[in-house]
Short mmCIF file of C-alpha atoms in Angstrom, two decimals:
data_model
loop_
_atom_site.label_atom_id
_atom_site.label_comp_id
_atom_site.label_asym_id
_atom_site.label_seq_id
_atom_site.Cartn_x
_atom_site.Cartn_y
_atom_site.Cartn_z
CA UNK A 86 13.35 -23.04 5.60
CA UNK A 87 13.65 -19.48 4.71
CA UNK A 88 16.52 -17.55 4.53
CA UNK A 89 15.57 -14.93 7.07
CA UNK A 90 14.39 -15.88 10.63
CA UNK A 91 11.00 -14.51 12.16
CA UNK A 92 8.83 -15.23 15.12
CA UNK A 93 5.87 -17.45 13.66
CA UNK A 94 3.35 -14.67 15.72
CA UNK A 95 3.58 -11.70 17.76
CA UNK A 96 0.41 -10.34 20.08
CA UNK A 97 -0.32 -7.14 21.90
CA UNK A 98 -3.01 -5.33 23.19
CA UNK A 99 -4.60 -1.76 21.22
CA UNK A 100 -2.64 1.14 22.08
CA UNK A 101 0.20 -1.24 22.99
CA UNK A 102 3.32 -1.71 20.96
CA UNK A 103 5.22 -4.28 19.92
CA UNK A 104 8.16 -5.45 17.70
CA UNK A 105 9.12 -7.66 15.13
CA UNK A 106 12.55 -8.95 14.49
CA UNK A 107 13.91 -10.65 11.68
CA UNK A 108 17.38 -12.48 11.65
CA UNK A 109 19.47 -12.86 8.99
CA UNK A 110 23.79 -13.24 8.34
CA UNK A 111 26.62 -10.96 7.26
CA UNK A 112 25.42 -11.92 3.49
CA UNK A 113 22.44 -9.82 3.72
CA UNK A 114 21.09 -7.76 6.74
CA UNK A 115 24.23 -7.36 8.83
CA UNK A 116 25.82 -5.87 5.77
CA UNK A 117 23.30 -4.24 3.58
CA UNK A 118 20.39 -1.66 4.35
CA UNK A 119 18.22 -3.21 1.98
CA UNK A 120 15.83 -4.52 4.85
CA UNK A 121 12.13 -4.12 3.93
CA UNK A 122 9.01 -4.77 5.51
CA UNK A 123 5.37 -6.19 4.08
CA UNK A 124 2.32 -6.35 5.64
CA UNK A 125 -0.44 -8.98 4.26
CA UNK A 126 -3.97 -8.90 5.46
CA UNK A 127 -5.68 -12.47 4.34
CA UNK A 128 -6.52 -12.96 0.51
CA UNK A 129 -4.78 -9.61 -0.09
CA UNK A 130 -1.78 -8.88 -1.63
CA UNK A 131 1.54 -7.43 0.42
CA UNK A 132 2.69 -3.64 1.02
CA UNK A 133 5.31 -2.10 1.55
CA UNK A 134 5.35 -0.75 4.78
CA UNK A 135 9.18 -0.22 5.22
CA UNK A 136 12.28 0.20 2.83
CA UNK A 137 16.31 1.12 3.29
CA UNK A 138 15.18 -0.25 7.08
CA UNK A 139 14.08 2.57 8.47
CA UNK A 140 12.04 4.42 5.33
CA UNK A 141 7.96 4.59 5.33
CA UNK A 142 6.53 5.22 1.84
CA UNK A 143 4.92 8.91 1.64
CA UNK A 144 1.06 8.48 3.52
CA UNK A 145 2.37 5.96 5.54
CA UNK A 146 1.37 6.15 9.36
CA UNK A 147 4.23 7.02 11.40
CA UNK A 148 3.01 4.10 14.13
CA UNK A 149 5.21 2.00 11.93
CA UNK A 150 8.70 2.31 12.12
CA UNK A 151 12.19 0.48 11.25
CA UNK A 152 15.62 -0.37 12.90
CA UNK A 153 18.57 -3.06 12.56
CA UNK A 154 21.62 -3.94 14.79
CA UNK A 155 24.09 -6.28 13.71
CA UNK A 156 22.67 -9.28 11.51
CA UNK A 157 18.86 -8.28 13.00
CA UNK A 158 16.29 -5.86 11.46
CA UNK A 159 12.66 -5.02 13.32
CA UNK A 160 9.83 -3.33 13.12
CA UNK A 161 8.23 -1.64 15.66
CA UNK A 162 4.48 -1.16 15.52
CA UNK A 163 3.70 1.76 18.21
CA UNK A 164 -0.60 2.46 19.14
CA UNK A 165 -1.63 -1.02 18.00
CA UNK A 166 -4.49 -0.60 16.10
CA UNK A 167 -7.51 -3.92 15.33
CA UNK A 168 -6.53 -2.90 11.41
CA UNK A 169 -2.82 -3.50 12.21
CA UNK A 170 -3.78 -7.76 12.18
CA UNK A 171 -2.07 -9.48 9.58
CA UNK A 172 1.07 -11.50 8.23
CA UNK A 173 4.49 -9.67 8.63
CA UNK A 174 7.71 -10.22 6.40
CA UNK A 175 10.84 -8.73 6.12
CA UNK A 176 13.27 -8.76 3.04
CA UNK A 177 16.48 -8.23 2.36
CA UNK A 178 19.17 -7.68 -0.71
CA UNK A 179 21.35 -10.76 -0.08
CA UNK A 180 25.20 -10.82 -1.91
CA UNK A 181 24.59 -14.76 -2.37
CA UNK A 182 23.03 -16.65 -5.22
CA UNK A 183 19.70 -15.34 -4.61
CA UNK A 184 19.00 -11.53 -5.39
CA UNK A 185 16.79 -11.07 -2.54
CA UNK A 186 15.54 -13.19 0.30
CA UNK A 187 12.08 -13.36 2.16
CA UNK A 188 11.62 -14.23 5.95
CA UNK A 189 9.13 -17.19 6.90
CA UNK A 190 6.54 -14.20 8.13
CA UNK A 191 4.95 -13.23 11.74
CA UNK A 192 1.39 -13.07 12.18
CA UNK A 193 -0.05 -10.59 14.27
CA UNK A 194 -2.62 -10.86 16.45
CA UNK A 195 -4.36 -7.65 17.96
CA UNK A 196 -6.28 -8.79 21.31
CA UNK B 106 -0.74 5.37 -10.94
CA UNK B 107 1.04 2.79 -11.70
CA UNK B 108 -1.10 -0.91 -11.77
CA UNK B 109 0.13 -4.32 -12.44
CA UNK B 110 -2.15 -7.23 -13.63
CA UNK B 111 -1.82 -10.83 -13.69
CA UNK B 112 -3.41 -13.15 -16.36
CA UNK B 113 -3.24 -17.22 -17.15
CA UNK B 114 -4.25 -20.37 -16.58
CA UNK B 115 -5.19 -21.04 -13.27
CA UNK B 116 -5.05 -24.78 -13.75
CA UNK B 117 -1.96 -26.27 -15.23
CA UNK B 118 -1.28 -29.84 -15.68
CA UNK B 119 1.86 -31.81 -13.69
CA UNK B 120 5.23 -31.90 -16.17
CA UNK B 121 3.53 -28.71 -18.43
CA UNK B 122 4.68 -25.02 -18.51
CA UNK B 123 3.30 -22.45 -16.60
CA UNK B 124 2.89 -19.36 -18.05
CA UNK B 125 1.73 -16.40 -17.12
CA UNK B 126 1.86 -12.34 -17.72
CA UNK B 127 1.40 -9.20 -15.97
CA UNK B 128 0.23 -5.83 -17.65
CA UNK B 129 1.62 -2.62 -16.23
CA UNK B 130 -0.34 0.17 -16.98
CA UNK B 131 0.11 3.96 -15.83
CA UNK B 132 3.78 3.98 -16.43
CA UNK B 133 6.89 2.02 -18.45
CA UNK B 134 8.66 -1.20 -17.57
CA UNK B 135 11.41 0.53 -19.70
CA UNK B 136 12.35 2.51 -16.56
CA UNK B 137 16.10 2.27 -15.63
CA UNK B 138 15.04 2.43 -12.04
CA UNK B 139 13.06 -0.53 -11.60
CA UNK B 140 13.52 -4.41 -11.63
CA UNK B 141 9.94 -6.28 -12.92
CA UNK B 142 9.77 -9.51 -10.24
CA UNK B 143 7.60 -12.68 -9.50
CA UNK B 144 6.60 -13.34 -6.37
CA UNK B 145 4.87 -16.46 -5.07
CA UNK B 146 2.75 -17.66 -2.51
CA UNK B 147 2.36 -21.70 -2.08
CA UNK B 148 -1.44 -21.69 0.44
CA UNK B 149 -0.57 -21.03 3.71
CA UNK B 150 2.81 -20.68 3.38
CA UNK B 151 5.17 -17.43 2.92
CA UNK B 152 6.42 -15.49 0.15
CA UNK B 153 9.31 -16.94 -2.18
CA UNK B 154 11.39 -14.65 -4.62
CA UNK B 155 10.95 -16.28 -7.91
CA UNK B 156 12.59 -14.13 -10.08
CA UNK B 157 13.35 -10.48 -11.31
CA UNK B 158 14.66 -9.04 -14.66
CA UNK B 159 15.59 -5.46 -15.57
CA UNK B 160 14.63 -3.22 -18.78
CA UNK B 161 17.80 -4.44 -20.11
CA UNK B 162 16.75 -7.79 -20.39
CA UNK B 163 18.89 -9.07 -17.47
CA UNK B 164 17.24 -11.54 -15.50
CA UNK B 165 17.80 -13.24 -12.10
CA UNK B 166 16.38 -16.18 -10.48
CA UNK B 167 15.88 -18.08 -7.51
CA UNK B 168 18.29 -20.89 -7.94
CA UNK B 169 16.01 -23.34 -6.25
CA UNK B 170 13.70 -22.82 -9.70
CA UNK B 171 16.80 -21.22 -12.00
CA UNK B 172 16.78 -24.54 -14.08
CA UNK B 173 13.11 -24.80 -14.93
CA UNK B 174 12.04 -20.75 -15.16
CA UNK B 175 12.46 -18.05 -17.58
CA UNK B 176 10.99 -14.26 -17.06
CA UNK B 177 11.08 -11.88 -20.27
CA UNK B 178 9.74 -8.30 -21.14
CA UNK B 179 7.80 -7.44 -24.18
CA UNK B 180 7.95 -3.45 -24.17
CA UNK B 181 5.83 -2.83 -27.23
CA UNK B 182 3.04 -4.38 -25.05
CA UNK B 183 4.32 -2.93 -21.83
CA UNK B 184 3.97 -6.63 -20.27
CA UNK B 185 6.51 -9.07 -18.43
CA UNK B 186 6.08 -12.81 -18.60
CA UNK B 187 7.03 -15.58 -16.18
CA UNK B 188 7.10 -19.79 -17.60
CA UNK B 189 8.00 -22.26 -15.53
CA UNK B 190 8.22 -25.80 -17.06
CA UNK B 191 8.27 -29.23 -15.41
CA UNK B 192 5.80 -28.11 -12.68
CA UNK B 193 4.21 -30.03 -9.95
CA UNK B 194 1.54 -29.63 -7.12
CA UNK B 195 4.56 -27.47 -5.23
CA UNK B 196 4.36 -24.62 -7.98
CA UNK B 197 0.76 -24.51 -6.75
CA UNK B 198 1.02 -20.80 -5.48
CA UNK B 199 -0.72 -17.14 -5.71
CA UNK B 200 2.03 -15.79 -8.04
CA UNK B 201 2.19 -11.84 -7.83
CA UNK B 202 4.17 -8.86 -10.28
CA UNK B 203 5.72 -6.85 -8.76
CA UNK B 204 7.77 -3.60 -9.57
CA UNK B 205 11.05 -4.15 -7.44
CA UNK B 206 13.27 -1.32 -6.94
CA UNK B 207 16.42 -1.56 -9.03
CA UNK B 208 18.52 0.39 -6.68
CA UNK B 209 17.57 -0.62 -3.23
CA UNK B 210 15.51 -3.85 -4.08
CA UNK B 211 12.24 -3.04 -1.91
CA UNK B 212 8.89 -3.89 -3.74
CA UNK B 213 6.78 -0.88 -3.67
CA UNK B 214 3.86 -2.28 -6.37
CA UNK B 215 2.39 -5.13 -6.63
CA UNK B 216 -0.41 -7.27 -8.90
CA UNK B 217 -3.37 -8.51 -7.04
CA UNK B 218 -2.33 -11.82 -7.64
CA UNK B 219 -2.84 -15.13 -9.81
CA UNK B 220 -3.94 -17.95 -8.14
CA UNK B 221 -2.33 -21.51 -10.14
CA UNK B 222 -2.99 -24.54 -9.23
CA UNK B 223 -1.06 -28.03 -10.71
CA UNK B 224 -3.37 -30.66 -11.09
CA UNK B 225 -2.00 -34.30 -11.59
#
């Protein structure tokens, strides 16, 4: 079970937007804004597509974008794009025994 | 730009050590900034935080492996190694580098990945 709760999958049409959340406790999101964000396609490896929760690295598109409230981060993908299909996680800097922790990952499905 | 690389075994025998090491090229892992992690990837399942250390020598691990792994740096080669003893067929993984930042913890590079697998 990991440490940081997301929706197994997500779907939405192009153009459409849609949002990810991922849940965590008062030892990790809801205290720190060390949230990030990964995107996967298959037999690739992750990037970075969010840091700090609301920070794109420099070229990324602006469709992607961060938030948190409380013990809850998301990411909001606006303009869905077929290219924007793939595996989802969120991290987080987590004050327990672990250094950082790793949500079980969304998959998205463009229609 | 900065690259990472992955190289060893991709087989490893149940109870033995895996070992493996990742090459950065195109900058230092003696950077104060930057934590040097392994990440891995059982098939079909998510990623798991296996371990980071810093240019200091400092190292952190999951505790779920703390017992059986050990990362280490060897800056005259520029590389970072990860061994993890006593494995069995749920080490099999895609294990990935990764520069982590020290500072806010985000992963920003990352190897293309290793794939191991434990045979029995």
């Amino acid at each position: 079970q990991s440490a940081l709760t997301q929706p197994a999958s997500v779907s939405g049409s192009p153009g459409q937007s849609i949002t990810i959340s991922c849940t965590g406790t008062s030892s990790d999101v809801g205290t720190y804004d060390y949230v990030s964000w990964y995107q996967q396609h298959p037999g690739k490896a992750p990037k970075l597509m969010i840091y700090d929760v609301i920070n794109r690295p420099s070229g990324l598109s602006n469709r992607f974008s961060g938030s948190k409230s409380g013990n809850t981060a998301s990411l909001t993908i606006s303009g869905l794009q077929a290219e924007d299909e793939a595996d989802y996680y969120c991290s987080s800097y987590t004050s327990s025994s672990t250094l950082v922790v790793f949500g079980g990952g969304t998959k998205l499905t463009v229609l | 730009q900065l690259q990472l690389q992955e190289s060893g075994p991709g087989l490893v025998k149940a109870s033995e050590t895996l070992s493996l090491t990742c090459t950065v090229t195109g900058g230092s892992i003696s950077s104060n900034d930057y934590f040097w992690a392994w990440i891995r990837q059982p098939p079909g399942k998510g990623l798991e935080w296996t371990g980071s250390i810093y240019y200091s020598g400092s190292a952190y691990y999951n505790p779920s492996l703390k017992s059986r792994v050990i990362i280490s740096l060897d800056t005259s080669k520029n590389q970072f190694s990860l061994k993890l003893s006593s494995v069995t067929a749920a080490d099999t993984a895609v294990y990935y580098c990764v520069r982590q930042s020290y500072f806010y913890y985000y992963m920003d590079v990352w190897g293309k990945g290793t794939t191991v697998t434990v045979s029995s």
